[in-house]
Amino acid sequence: APLVHCLTNYVSLDVMANGLLAAGASPVMVVSRAEIDRCVSIVGKTNGAVSINLGMLDQHRIDSCKKAVEACVMCNVPWVLDPV
């Protein structure tokens, strides 16, 4: 199953994870900037993708989202922006 790295708000975290599981994907909910590069690299090796949800932003989440997009570009991993 492809991995889908989700940077989503805490309100919809379980809904997103359960929806991906129901669709046959494997959700990954990494938000730590220290782990994002490695996570995106692994996601790319499974032909997965990254989903970024901009709901309920704080500075930590903004930094994590930017880092994830940069990693996606470097690793050629598709990503989707959900502006809410």
Backbone as CSV, one residue per row, in Angstrom:
resi,resn,N_x,N_y,N_z,CA_x,CA_y,CA_z,C_x,C_y,C_z
1,ALA,0.845,-1.189,0.000,0.000,0.000,0.000,0.886,1.246,0.000
2,PRO,0.515,2.241,-0.757,1.311,3.468,-0.755,1.198,4.200,0.583
3,LEU,2.295,4.817,0.975,2.270,5.671,2.160,1.777,7.047,1.759
4,VAL,0.958,7.649,2.601,0.525,9.024,2.394,0.881,9.801,3.652
5,HIS,1.820,10.724,3.499,2.246,11.559,4.617,1.262,12.715,4.732
6,CYS,0.579,12.786,5.860,-0.443,13.811,6.072,0.013,14.829,7.096
7,LEU,0.083,16.064,6.679,0.272,17.167,7.597,-1.099,17.829,7.690
8,THR,-1.881,17.388,8.638,-3.252,17.858,8.744,-3.506,18.404,10.140
9,ASN,-4.599,19.123,10.291,-4.907,19.682,11.606,-5.384,18.587,12.546
10,TYR,-5.275,18.861,13.824,-5.573,17.830,14.817,-7.057,17.469,14.888
11,VAL,-7.924,18.329,14.395,-9.359,18.049,14.395,-9.697,16.939,13.400
12,SER,-9.047,16.961,12.243,-9.381,15.987,11.197,-8.373,14.844,11.072
13,LEU,-7.441,14.750,11.987,-6.385,13.745,11.916,-6.939,12.326,11.829
14,ASP,-7.850,11.975,12.709,-8.383,10.604,12.714,-9.253,10.325,11.495
15,VAL,-9.985,11.324,11.036,-10.834,11.153,9.851,-9.960,10.897,8.619
16,MET,-8.901,11.668,8.503,-7.982,11.497,7.372,-7.317,10.125,7.418
17,ALA,-6.840,9.731,8.584,-6.176,8.426,8.723,-7.138,7.291,8.401
18,ASN,-8.336,7.342,8.933,-9.311,6.280,8.686,-9.751,6.238,7.227
19,GLY,-9.892,7.386,6.597,-10.253,7.429,5.174,-9.177,6.808,4.300
20,LEU,-7.921,7.117,4.602,-6.817,6.539,3.838,-6.726,5.032,4.051
21,LEU,-6.911,4.585,5.282,-6.903,3.148,5.554,-8.015,2.439,4.790
22,ALA,-9.204,3.057,4.767,-10.340,2.462,4.055,-10.077,2.376,2.551
23,ALA,-9.272,3.314,2.035,-8.947,3.322,0.608,-7.759,2.406,0.272
24,GLY,-7.187,1.788,1.297,-6.081,0.862,1.061,-4.695,1.484,1.156
25,ALA,-4.622,2.735,1.596,-3.326,3.402,1.759,-2.874,3.285,3.211
26,SER,-1.644,3.670,3.452,-1.093,3.664,4.804,-0.740,5.094,5.205
27,PRO,-1.492,5.673,6.146,-1.217,7.054,6.543,-0.006,7.166,7.464
28,VAL,0.716,8.258,7.306,1.827,8.620,8.180,1.588,10.057,8.614
29,MET,1.600,10.307,9.916,1.263,11.633,10.434,2.467,12.301,11.115
30,VAL,3.574,12.423,10.399,4.788,13.022,10.956,4.709,14.542,10.847
31,VAL,4.919,15.252,11.955,4.934,16.718,11.925,6.265,17.300,12.385
32,SER,7.132,16.483,12.937,8.424,16.953,13.429,9.324,17.342,12.259
33,ARG,9.824,18.574,12.289,10.714,19.029,11.208,11.941,18.138,11.091
34,ALA,12.391,17.583,12.202,13.579,16.731,12.191,13.353,15.421,11.444
35,GLU,12.105,15.009,11.296,11.786,13.724,10.667,11.195,13.852,9.266
36,ILE,10.840,15.050,8.847,10.107,15.228,7.589,10.916,14.803,6.369
37,ASP,12.185,15.199,6.276,12.979,14.825,5.097,13.020,13.311,4.916
38,ARG,13.300,12.610,5.989,13.385,11.140,5.913,12.019,10.538,5.578
39,CYS,10.975,11.065,6.193,9.628,10.547,5.945,9.246,10.724,4.477
40,VAL,9.474,11.896,3.921,9.126,12.149,2.515,9.941,11.245,1.591
41,SER,11.188,11.033,1.921,12.016,10.132,1.119,11.434,8.718,1.101
42,ILE,11.026,8.227,2.247,10.422,6.892,2.341,9.092,6.854,1.600
43,VAL,8.290,7.900,1.742,7.006,7.983,1.032,7.242,7.893,-0.479
44,GLY,8.256,8.579,-0.960,8.569,8.541,-2.389,8.939,7.150,-2.871
45,LYS,9.626,6.386,-2.049,10.033,5.027,-2.432,8.859,4.063,-2.519
46,THR,7.712,4.424,-1.921,6.520,3.576,-1.998,5.530,4.093,-3.040
47,ASN,5.984,5.068,-3.847,5.084,5.726,-4.812,3.900,6.379,-4.122
48,GLY,4.150,6.907,-2.939,3.120,7.588,-2.170,3.066,9.071,-2.487
49,ALA,2.439,9.811,-1.595,2.254,11.244,-1.791,2.178,11.931,-0.432
50,VAL,2.161,13.257,-0.482,2.053,14.068,0.730,0.808,14.936,0.613
51,SER,0.048,14.999,1.693,-1.146,15.834,1.767,-0.925,16.885,2.845
52,ILE,-1.087,18.159,2.465,-0.876,19.263,3.402,-2.176,20.026,3.586
53,ASN,-2.666,20.038,4.808,-3.900,20.731,5.179,-3.516,21.983,5.959
54,LEU,-4.023,23.137,5.547,-3.639,24.401,6.170,-4.564,24.837,7.303
55,GLY,-5.418,23.971,7.793,-6.298,24.340,8.897,-5.544,24.465,10.208
56,MET,-5.931,25.409,11.028,-5.411,25.596,12.390,-3.886,25.734,12.418
57,LEU,-3.355,26.653,11.653,-1.906,26.826,11.563,-1.331,27.563,12.761
58,ASP,-0.151,27.134,13.165,0.694,27.890,14.077,2.082,27.907,13.445
59,GLN,3.034,28.592,14.044,4.339,28.728,13.407,5.034,27.386,13.213
60,HIS,4.901,26.477,14.167,5.523,25.161,14.038,4.960,24.409,12.829
61,ARG,3.633,24.440,12.658,3.002,23.737,11.536,3.349,24.400,10.212
62,ILE,3.429,25.735,10.187,3.829,26.443,8.960,5.231,26.000,8.548
63,ASP,6.148,25.959,9.509,7.523,25.537,9.218,7.564,24.084,8.731
64,SER,6.759,23.229,9.349,6.713,21.819,8.942,6.163,21.672,7.522
65,CYS,5.130,22.436,7.204,4.543,22.373,5.859,5.542,22.840,4.806
66,LYS,6.243,23.935,5.079,7.251,24.422,4.136,8.354,23.380,3.939
67,LYS,8.801,22.788,5.026,9.849,21.767,4.961,9.381,20.571,4.136
68,ALA,8.119,20.167,4.312,7.573,19.034,3.568,7.522,19.326,2.068
69,VAL,7.100,20.528,1.692,7.048,20.894,0.268,8.457,20.887,-0.325
70,GLU,9.417,21.441,0.400,10.804,21.434,-0.080,11.305,20.008,-0.273
71,ALA,10.993,19.128,0.682,11.417,17.728,0.575,10.734,17.040,-0.601
72,CYS,9.461,17.344,-0.833,8.743,16.757,-1.972,9.384,17.164,-3.292
73,VAL,9.750,18.417,-3.412,10.386,18.903,-4.634,11.730,18.207,-4.827
74,MET,12.521,18.096,-3.766,13.843,17.461,-3.850,13.748,15.974,-4.191
75,CYS,12.711,15.301,-3.669,12.574,13.846,-3.861,11.610,13.481,-4.978
76,ASN,11.062,14.503,-5.660,10.104,14.272,-6.741,8.887,13.472,-6.258
77,VAL,8.356,13.867,-5.109,7.188,13.219,-4.521,5.970,14.127,-4.759
78,PRO,4.877,13.580,-5.294,3.688,14.409,-5.503,3.090,14.866,-4.172
79,TRP,2.563,16.074,-4.181,1.923,16.582,-2.964,0.669,17.378,-3.339
80,VAL,-0.244,17.419,-2.378,-1.532,18.091,-2.573,-1.702,19.096,-1.448
81,LEU,-2.170,20.301,-1.808,-2.438,21.334,-0.821,-3.938,21.443,-0.602
82,ASP,-4.355,21.297,0.644,-5.758,21.500,1.036,-5.826,22.809,1.802
83,PRO,-6.256,23.889,1.124,-6.255,25.201,1.781,-7.381,25.395,2.781
84,VAL,-8.250,24.431,2.896,-9.409,24.427,3.800,-10.321,25.511,3.387
